[in-house]
Amino acid sequence: MNPLADQVFHLFYNKSVAQQLDSQSRVRIPSEMIEELGLGRKVFVTGQKDYMEIWPPEKWREAEEKFTANYEKTLAELFGGRPKQADA
């Protein structure tokens, strides 16, 4: 696999925690994770294949802006292509 992709996936999965739904179909977030991520009463939840990511809303906005700004370049680096060139 692509070494850059390996690094990215390692960072994504490094702090994963498997959790079971409670009797009311809620997911309990471990207190250590709440503290480490700086989560408050509002969070942003995003689906990623067969798991979820939980973000503080302001951190999600920052990450989304960075990714969106470099979307084509990042995909090209991950999958070995070249970014599309703008028409001259």
mmCIF file of N, CA and C in Angstrom:
data_model
loop_
_atom_site.group_PDB
_atom_site.id
_atom_site.type_symbol
_atom_site.label_atom_id
_atom_site.label_comp_id
_atom_site.label_asym_id
_atom_site.label_seq_id
_atom_site.Cartn_x
_atom_site.Cartn_y
_atom_site.Cartn_z
ATOM 1 N N MET A 1 0.848 -1.189 0.000
ATOM 2 C CA MET A 1 0.000 0.000 0.000
ATOM 3 C C MET A 1 0.884 1.240 0.000
ATOM 4 N N ASN A 2 0.317 2.345 -0.299
ATOM 5 C CA ASN A 2 1.001 3.626 -0.325
ATOM 6 C C ASN A 2 1.451 4.014 1.090
ATOM 7 N N PRO A 3 2.736 4.365 1.288
ATOM 8 C CA PRO A 3 3.216 4.732 2.631
ATOM 9 C C PRO A 3 2.448 5.908 3.244
ATOM 10 N N LEU A 4 2.055 6.882 2.423
ATOM 11 C CA LEU A 4 1.277 8.014 2.935
ATOM 12 C C LEU A 4 -0.074 7.525 3.445
ATOM 13 N N ALA A 5 -0.706 6.629 2.697
ATOM 14 C CA ALA A 5 -1.993 6.076 3.131
ATOM 15 C C ALA A 5 -1.826 5.298 4.431
ATOM 16 N N ASP A 6 -0.734 4.538 4.549
ATOM 17 C CA ASP A 6 -0.473 3.805 5.795
ATOM 18 C C ASP A 6 -0.415 4.749 6.986
ATOM 19 N N GLN A 7 0.275 5.874 6.825
ATOM 20 C CA GLN A 7 0.390 6.851 7.917
ATOM 21 C C GLN A 7 -0.972 7.433 8.267
ATOM 22 N N VAL A 8 -1.724 7.786 7.248
ATOM 23 C CA VAL A 8 -3.042 8.386 7.471
ATOM 24 C C VAL A 8 -3.955 7.406 8.203
ATOM 25 N N PHE A 9 -4.020 6.163 7.728
ATOM 26 C CA PHE A 9 -4.894 5.182 8.367
ATOM 27 C C PHE A 9 -4.437 4.848 9.780
ATOM 28 N N HIS A 10 -3.126 4.820 10.000
ATOM 29 C CA HIS A 10 -2.622 4.572 11.353
ATOM 30 C C HIS A 10 -3.122 5.658 12.306
ATOM 31 N N LEU A 11 -3.024 6.910 11.880
ATOM 32 C CA LEU A 11 -3.491 8.003 12.735
ATOM 33 C C LEU A 11 -4.991 7.914 12.980
ATOM 34 N N PHE A 12 -5.760 7.554 11.951
ATOM 35 C CA PHE A 12 -7.205 7.454 12.109
ATOM 36 C C PHE A 12 -7.603 6.357 13.088
ATOM 37 N N TYR A 13 -6.966 5.204 12.967
ATOM 38 C CA TYR A 13 -7.370 4.054 13.763
ATOM 39 C C TYR A 13 -6.636 3.926 15.087
ATOM 40 N N ASN A 14 -5.596 4.713 15.297
ATOM 41 C CA ASN A 14 -4.748 4.592 16.476
ATOM 42 C C ASN A 14 -5.514 4.700 17.789
ATOM 43 N N LYS A 15 -6.495 5.551 17.854
ATOM 44 C CA LYS A 15 -7.211 5.780 19.108
ATOM 45 C C LYS A 15 -8.628 5.224 19.069
ATOM 46 N N SER A 16 -8.843 4.232 18.243
ATOM 47 C CA SER A 16 -10.169 3.619 18.130
ATOM 48 C C SER A 16 -10.537 2.871 19.401
ATOM 49 N N VAL A 17 -11.821 2.913 19.726
ATOM 50 C CA VAL A 17 -12.340 2.194 20.884
ATOM 51 C C VAL A 17 -13.636 1.509 20.452
ATOM 52 N N ALA A 18 -13.705 0.198 20.637
ATOM 53 C CA ALA A 18 -14.936 -0.532 20.322
ATOM 54 C C ALA A 18 -15.926 -0.330 21.466
ATOM 55 N N GLN A 19 -17.157 0.018 21.127
ATOM 56 C CA GLN A 19 -18.193 0.250 22.130
ATOM 57 C C GLN A 19 -19.467 -0.470 21.711
ATOM 58 N N GLN A 20 -20.250 -0.866 22.686
ATOM 59 C CA GLN A 20 -21.551 -1.484 22.449
ATOM 60 C C GLN A 20 -22.646 -0.445 22.699
ATOM 61 N N LEU A 21 -23.754 -0.590 21.990
ATOM 62 C CA LEU A 21 -24.898 0.276 22.253
ATOM 63 C C LEU A 21 -25.517 -0.112 23.587
ATOM 64 N N ASP A 22 -26.020 0.888 24.317
ATOM 65 C CA ASP A 22 -26.714 0.561 25.561
ATOM 66 C C ASP A 22 -28.162 0.188 25.239
ATOM 67 N N SER A 23 -28.980 -0.029 26.259
ATOM 68 C CA SER A 23 -30.358 -0.489 26.053
ATOM 69 C C SER A 23 -31.223 0.537 25.323
ATOM 70 N N GLN A 24 -30.765 1.798 25.266
ATOM 71 C CA GLN A 24 -31.506 2.835 24.544
ATOM 72 C C GLN A 24 -30.811 3.208 23.234
ATOM 73 N N SER A 25 -29.938 2.307 22.760
ATOM 74 C CA SER A 25 -29.207 2.480 21.490
ATOM 75 C C SER A 25 -28.280 3.691 21.483
ATOM 76 N N ARG A 26 -27.708 3.995 22.630
ATOM 77 C CA ARG A 26 -26.743 5.089 22.726
ATOM 78 C C ARG A 26 -25.333 4.507 22.791
ATOM 79 N N VAL A 27 -24.377 5.316 22.354
ATOM 80 C CA VAL A 27 -22.967 4.937 22.442
ATOM 81 C C VAL A 27 -22.343 5.733 23.577
ATOM 82 N N ARG A 28 -21.690 5.030 24.490
ATOM 83 C CA ARG A 28 -20.997 5.699 25.585
ATOM 84 C C ARG A 28 -19.598 6.067 25.125
ATOM 85 N N ILE A 29 -19.233 7.335 25.286
ATOM 86 C CA ILE A 29 -17.890 7.796 24.944
ATOM 87 C C ILE A 29 -17.059 7.750 26.219
ATOM 88 N N PRO A 30 -15.942 7.017 26.204
ATOM 89 C CA PRO A 30 -15.118 6.927 27.412
ATOM 90 C C PRO A 30 -14.654 8.306 27.885
ATOM 91 N N SER A 31 -14.638 8.510 29.204
ATOM 92 C CA SER A 31 -14.280 9.817 29.767
ATOM 93 C C SER A 31 -12.887 10.265 29.341
ATOM 94 N N GLU A 32 -11.942 9.311 29.182
ATOM 95 C CA GLU A 32 -10.594 9.695 28.742
ATOM 96 C C GLU A 32 -10.636 10.305 27.344
ATOM 97 N N MET A 33 -11.484 9.768 26.490
ATOM 98 C CA MET A 33 -11.607 10.275 25.131
ATOM 99 C C MET A 33 -12.277 11.653 25.133
ATOM 100 N N ILE A 34 -13.284 11.827 25.968
ATOM 101 C CA ILE A 34 -13.954 13.125 26.079
ATOM 102 C C ILE A 34 -12.944 14.188 26.477
ATOM 103 N N GLU A 35 -12.128 13.863 27.466
ATOM 104 C CA GLU A 35 -11.129 14.814 27.948
ATOM 105 C C GLU A 35 -10.059 15.080 26.895
ATOM 106 N N GLU A 36 -9.523 14.020 26.301
ATOM 107 C CA GLU A 36 -8.443 14.172 25.325
ATOM 108 C C GLU A 36 -8.880 14.960 24.094
ATOM 109 N N LEU A 37 -10.103 14.722 23.627
ATOM 110 C CA LEU A 37 -10.607 15.408 22.447
ATOM 111 C C LEU A 37 -11.190 16.779 22.759
ATOM 112 N N GLY A 38 -11.400 17.068 24.034
ATOM 113 C CA GLY A 38 -11.996 18.344 24.405
ATOM 114 C C GLY A 38 -13.453 18.433 23.989
ATOM 115 N N LEU A 39 -14.169 17.322 24.108
ATOM 116 C CA LEU A 39 -15.572 17.305 23.692
ATOM 117 C C LEU A 39 -16.443 18.031 24.705
ATOM 118 N N GLY A 40 -17.415 18.756 24.186
ATOM 119 C CA GLY A 40 -18.399 19.422 25.028
ATOM 120 C C GLY A 40 -19.756 18.776 24.803
ATOM 121 N N ARG A 41 -20.813 19.556 25.000
ATOM 122 C CA ARG A 41 -22.161 19.011 24.840
ATOM 123 C C ARG A 41 -22.524 18.782 23.373
ATOM 124 N N LYS A 42 -21.880 19.510 22.467
ATOM 125 C CA LYS A 42 -22.151 19.333 21.043
ATOM 126 C C LYS A 42 -20.937 18.686 20.385
ATOM 127 N N VAL A 43 -21.209 17.706 19.527
ATOM 128 C CA VAL A 43 -20.148 17.031 18.787
ATOM 129 C C VAL A 43 -20.583 16.882 17.333
ATOM 130 N N PHE A 44 -19.624 16.625 16.474
ATOM 131 C CA PHE A 44 -19.903 16.336 15.072
ATOM 132 C C PHE A 44 -19.565 14.871 14.858
ATOM 133 N N VAL A 45 -20.528 14.091 14.364
ATOM 134 C CA VAL A 45 -20.329 12.661 14.133
ATOM 135 C C VAL A 45 -20.321 12.424 12.627
ATOM 136 N N THR A 46 -19.297 11.726 12.160
ATOM 137 C CA THR A 46 -19.203 11.411 10.740
ATOM 138 C C THR A 46 -18.983 9.914 10.566
ATOM 139 N N GLY A 47 -19.591 9.343 9.546
ATOM 140 C CA GLY A 47 -19.439 7.915 9.277
ATOM 141 C C GLY A 47 -18.225 7.651 8.409
ATOM 142 N N GLN A 48 -17.482 6.619 8.739
ATOM 143 C CA GLN A 48 -16.297 6.214 7.986
ATOM 144 C C GLN A 48 -16.325 4.705 7.817
ATOM 145 N N LYS A 49 -16.811 4.237 6.683
ATOM 146 C CA LYS A 49 -16.950 2.795 6.415
ATOM 147 C C LYS A 49 -17.786 2.141 7.503
ATOM 148 N N ASP A 50 -17.160 1.322 8.364
ATOM 149 C CA ASP A 50 -17.918 0.605 9.389
ATOM 150 C C ASP A 50 -17.683 1.152 10.790
ATOM 151 N N TYR A 51 -17.314 2.411 10.887
ATOM 152 C CA TYR A 51 -17.132 3.043 12.196
ATOM 153 C C TYR A 51 -17.539 4.505 12.121
ATOM 154 N N MET A 52 -17.578 5.167 13.273
ATOM 155 C CA MET A 52 -17.922 6.585 13.349
ATOM 156 C C MET A 52 -16.734 7.356 13.898
ATOM 157 N N GLU A 53 -16.649 8.612 13.510
ATOM 158 C CA GLU A 53 -15.687 9.527 14.119
ATOM 159 C C GLU A 53 -16.472 10.584 14.872
ATOM 160 N N ILE A 54 -15.963 10.972 16.025
ATOM 161 C CA ILE A 54 -16.609 11.988 16.851
ATOM 162 C C ILE A 54 -15.628 13.139 16.999
ATOM 163 N N TRP A 55 -16.060 14.328 16.604
ATOM 164 C CA TRP A 55 -15.197 15.505 16.590
ATOM 165 C C TRP A 55 -15.830 16.650 17.378
ATOM 166 N N PRO A 56 -15.006 17.501 18.010
ATOM 167 C CA PRO A 56 -15.530 18.790 18.458
ATOM 168 C C PRO A 56 -15.882 19.577 17.184
ATOM 169 N N PRO A 57 -17.012 20.260 17.135
ATOM 170 C CA PRO A 57 -17.432 20.930 15.900
ATOM 171 C C PRO A 57 -16.383 21.854 15.287
ATOM 172 N N GLU A 58 -15.690 22.640 16.098
ATOM 173 C CA GLU A 58 -14.704 23.575 15.542
ATOM 174 C C GLU A 58 -13.519 22.836 14.918
ATOM 175 N N LYS A 59 -13.111 21.721 15.503
ATOM 176 C CA LYS A 59 -12.006 20.924 14.941
ATOM 177 C C LYS A 59 -12.438 20.278 13.626
ATOM 178 N N TRP A 60 -13.700 19.828 13.552
ATOM 179 C CA TRP A 60 -14.199 19.241 12.310
ATOM 180 C C TRP A 60 -14.176 20.269 11.192
ATOM 181 N N ARG A 61 -14.641 21.482 11.482
ATOM 182 C CA ARG A 61 -14.654 22.528 10.454
ATOM 183 C C ARG A 61 -13.243 22.801 9.947
ATOM 184 N N GLU A 62 -12.268 22.881 10.860
ATOM 185 C CA GLU A 62 -10.872 23.110 10.466
ATOM 186 C C GLU A 62 -10.366 21.969 9.583
ATOM 187 N N ALA A 63 -10.603 20.728 9.996
ATOM 188 C CA ALA A 63 -10.133 19.562 9.239
ATOM 189 C C ALA A 63 -10.795 19.510 7.864
ATOM 190 N N GLU A 64 -12.085 19.786 7.817
ATOM 191 C CA GLU A 64 -12.812 19.749 6.549
ATOM 192 C C GLU A 64 -12.300 20.827 5.594
ATOM 193 N N GLU A 65 -12.031 22.022 6.111
ATOM 194 C CA GLU A 65 -11.493 23.101 5.274
ATOM 195 C C GLU A 65 -10.131 22.725 4.703
ATOM 196 N N LYS A 66 -9.256 22.157 5.545
ATOM 197 C CA LYS A 66 -7.928 21.741 5.071
ATOM 198 C C LYS A 66 -8.049 20.668 4.002
ATOM 199 N N PHE A 67 -8.868 19.662 4.255
ATOM 200 C CA PHE A 67 -9.009 18.574 3.299
ATOM 201 C C PHE A 67 -9.607 19.081 1.996
ATOM 202 N N THR A 68 -10.641 19.890 2.083
ATOM 203 C CA THR A 68 -11.303 20.398 0.889
ATOM 204 C C THR A 68 -10.357 21.248 0.053
ATOM 205 N N ALA A 69 -9.523 22.048 0.712
ATOM 206 C CA ALA A 69 -8.591 22.916 -0.003
ATOM 207 C C ALA A 69 -7.570 22.111 -0.804
ATOM 208 N N ASN A 70 -7.218 20.924 -0.333
ATOM 209 C CA ASN A 70 -6.193 20.104 -0.986
ATOM 210 C C ASN A 70 -6.743 18.776 -1.492
ATOM 211 N N TYR A 71 -8.033 18.706 -1.746
ATOM 212 C CA TYR A 71 -8.713 17.455 -2.078
ATOM 213 C C TYR A 71 -8.053 16.699 -3.231
ATOM 214 N N GLU A 72 -7.907 17.353 -4.374
ATOM 215 C CA GLU A 72 -7.359 16.658 -5.541
ATOM 216 C C GLU A 72 -5.908 16.253 -5.321
ATOM 217 N N LYS A 73 -5.132 17.130 -4.709
ATOM 218 C CA LYS A 73 -3.719 16.819 -4.449
ATOM 219 C C LYS A 73 -3.605 15.629 -3.492
ATOM 220 N N THR A 74 -4.408 15.629 -2.440
ATOM 221 C CA THR A 74 -4.367 14.538 -1.463
ATOM 222 C C THR A 74 -4.754 13.214 -2.112
ATOM 223 N N LEU A 75 -5.823 13.197 -2.903
ATOM 224 C CA LEU A 75 -6.231 11.964 -3.579
ATOM 225 C C LEU A 75 -5.150 11.475 -4.531
ATOM 226 N N ALA A 76 -4.531 12.396 -5.256
ATOM 227 C CA ALA A 76 -3.466 12.012 -6.178
ATOM 228 C C ALA A 76 -2.293 11.394 -5.426
ATOM 229 N N GLU A 77 -1.921 11.981 -4.287
ATOM 230 C CA GLU A 77 -0.815 11.442 -3.498
ATOM 231 C C GLU A 77 -1.165 10.068 -2.928
ATOM 232 N N LEU A 78 -2.382 9.919 -2.448
ATOM 233 C CA LEU A 78 -2.789 8.644 -1.862
ATOM 234 C C LEU A 78 -2.888 7.527 -2.892
ATOM 235 N N PHE A 79 -3.390 7.843 -4.068
ATOM 236 C CA PHE A 79 -3.689 6.805 -5.042
ATOM 237 C C PHE A 79 -2.778 6.825 -6.264
ATOM 238 N N GLY A 80 -1.706 7.603 -6.200
ATOM 239 C CA GLY A 80 -0.677 7.536 -7.226
ATOM 240 C C GLY A 80 -0.971 8.247 -8.530
ATOM 241 N N GLY A 81 -1.948 9.102 -8.561
ATOM 242 C CA GLY A 81 -2.248 9.843 -9.782
ATOM 243 C C GLY A 81 -1.676 11.242 -9.723
ATOM 244 N N ARG A 82 -2.105 12.039 -10.655
ATOM 245 C CA ARG A 82 -1.712 13.441 -10.655
ATOM 246 C C ARG A 82 -2.964 14.290 -10.544
ATOM 247 N N PRO A 83 -2.867 15.416 -9.818
ATOM 248 C CA PRO A 83 -4.047 16.286 -9.741
ATOM 249 C C PRO A 83 -4.389 16.847 -11.116
ATOM 250 N N LYS A 84 -5.665 17.088 -11.350
ATOM 251 C CA LYS A 84 -6.097 17.696 -12.603
ATOM 252 C C LYS A 84 -5.545 19.105 -12.688
ATOM 253 N N GLN A 85 -5.138 19.488 -13.870
ATOM 254 C CA GLN A 85 -4.655 20.843 -14.099
ATOM 255 C C GLN A 85 -5.839 21.713 -14.516
ATOM 256 N N ALA A 86 -5.863 22.934 -14.010
ATOM 257 C CA ALA A 86 -6.916 23.868 -14.401
ATOM 258 C C ALA A 86 -6.734 24.223 -15.871
ATOM 259 N N ASP A 87 -7.843 24.405 -16.576
ATOM 260 C CA ASP A 87 -7.764 24.808 -17.983
ATOM 261 C C ASP A 87 -7.125 26.173 -18.082
ATOM 262 N N ALA A 88 -6.229 26.329 -19.052
ATOM 263 C CA ALA A 88 -5.520 27.605 -19.214
ATOM 264 C C ALA A 88 -6.339 28.576 -20.002
#
